[in-house]
């Protein structure tokens, strides 16, 4: 299969086309055994946001070449964040300790074998470098994004956070290339060749996996977070202006056009969904739903669910039989 995967493609084809997709589905919480199901059905059953899933698989398939601007519009940031956290957990708790175990088995790492011992030391330093980097993202970058998702204006900015660890991706890439070279060039002959090859192949896979992980963070994820940050900063400055001249502001924006997301919120209100249910369905936070509802009220001068339902019917946002009366 070439080009881009679509929601109607079979899930099993995805995996048989490219073994790397196995890692991706696991990080989205999807288990094997999906029979003849499509990507769409499997994602729905596992509560996975389809556009976000497709964005990540297509990003991987095309080795990090994606039309980012086209994609970021549809991505669910909470879901992408969860995907990155699951990837970190995989690297730190599974992949890196696993390679270490294999290296110890394959190479004589005792103090009598200095090259073996130093290889393990180099590996440990590399693993620490990766773990430290991922910890920083878990403890600083991701909480920053969660604040934005809660529509709070954070004390720092993505740019500031980026300054603190901007060189890490390149440095991790260099370290793993060096690790491979050390093993390939200087590994002592006294170990088990097959075990060493196995460890080395895991290192190759990790290199490729980590490269794509970092690239996804540098492009797709960063673009989404930048967009979110712009929205929150703009919203916060709008709210300040609104409190200064509330009445005037409301009158001035009556003719603002509704965005597609706002129309979607109205149609869900008309279907009788609560704010919490709308948030779950649209993969956004309850706060975001409330912001949309505030903006809708301001633009339409209609606040009640009944009023919004009438608006939805008249403007064809819902069918009459879908309406909760
Ligand atoms: Fe990361
Ligand atoms: Fe990273």
XYZ file of C-alpha atoms and ligand atoms in Angstrom, residues 88 133-134 137 213 217, ligand 1:
7
model
C 8.284 7.413 26.895
C 15.242 13.856 28.474
C 11.936 12.010 28.693
C 9.236 16.250 28.951
C 9.583 10.015 18.123
C 7.732 16.041 18.797
Fe 9.754 12.496 23.990
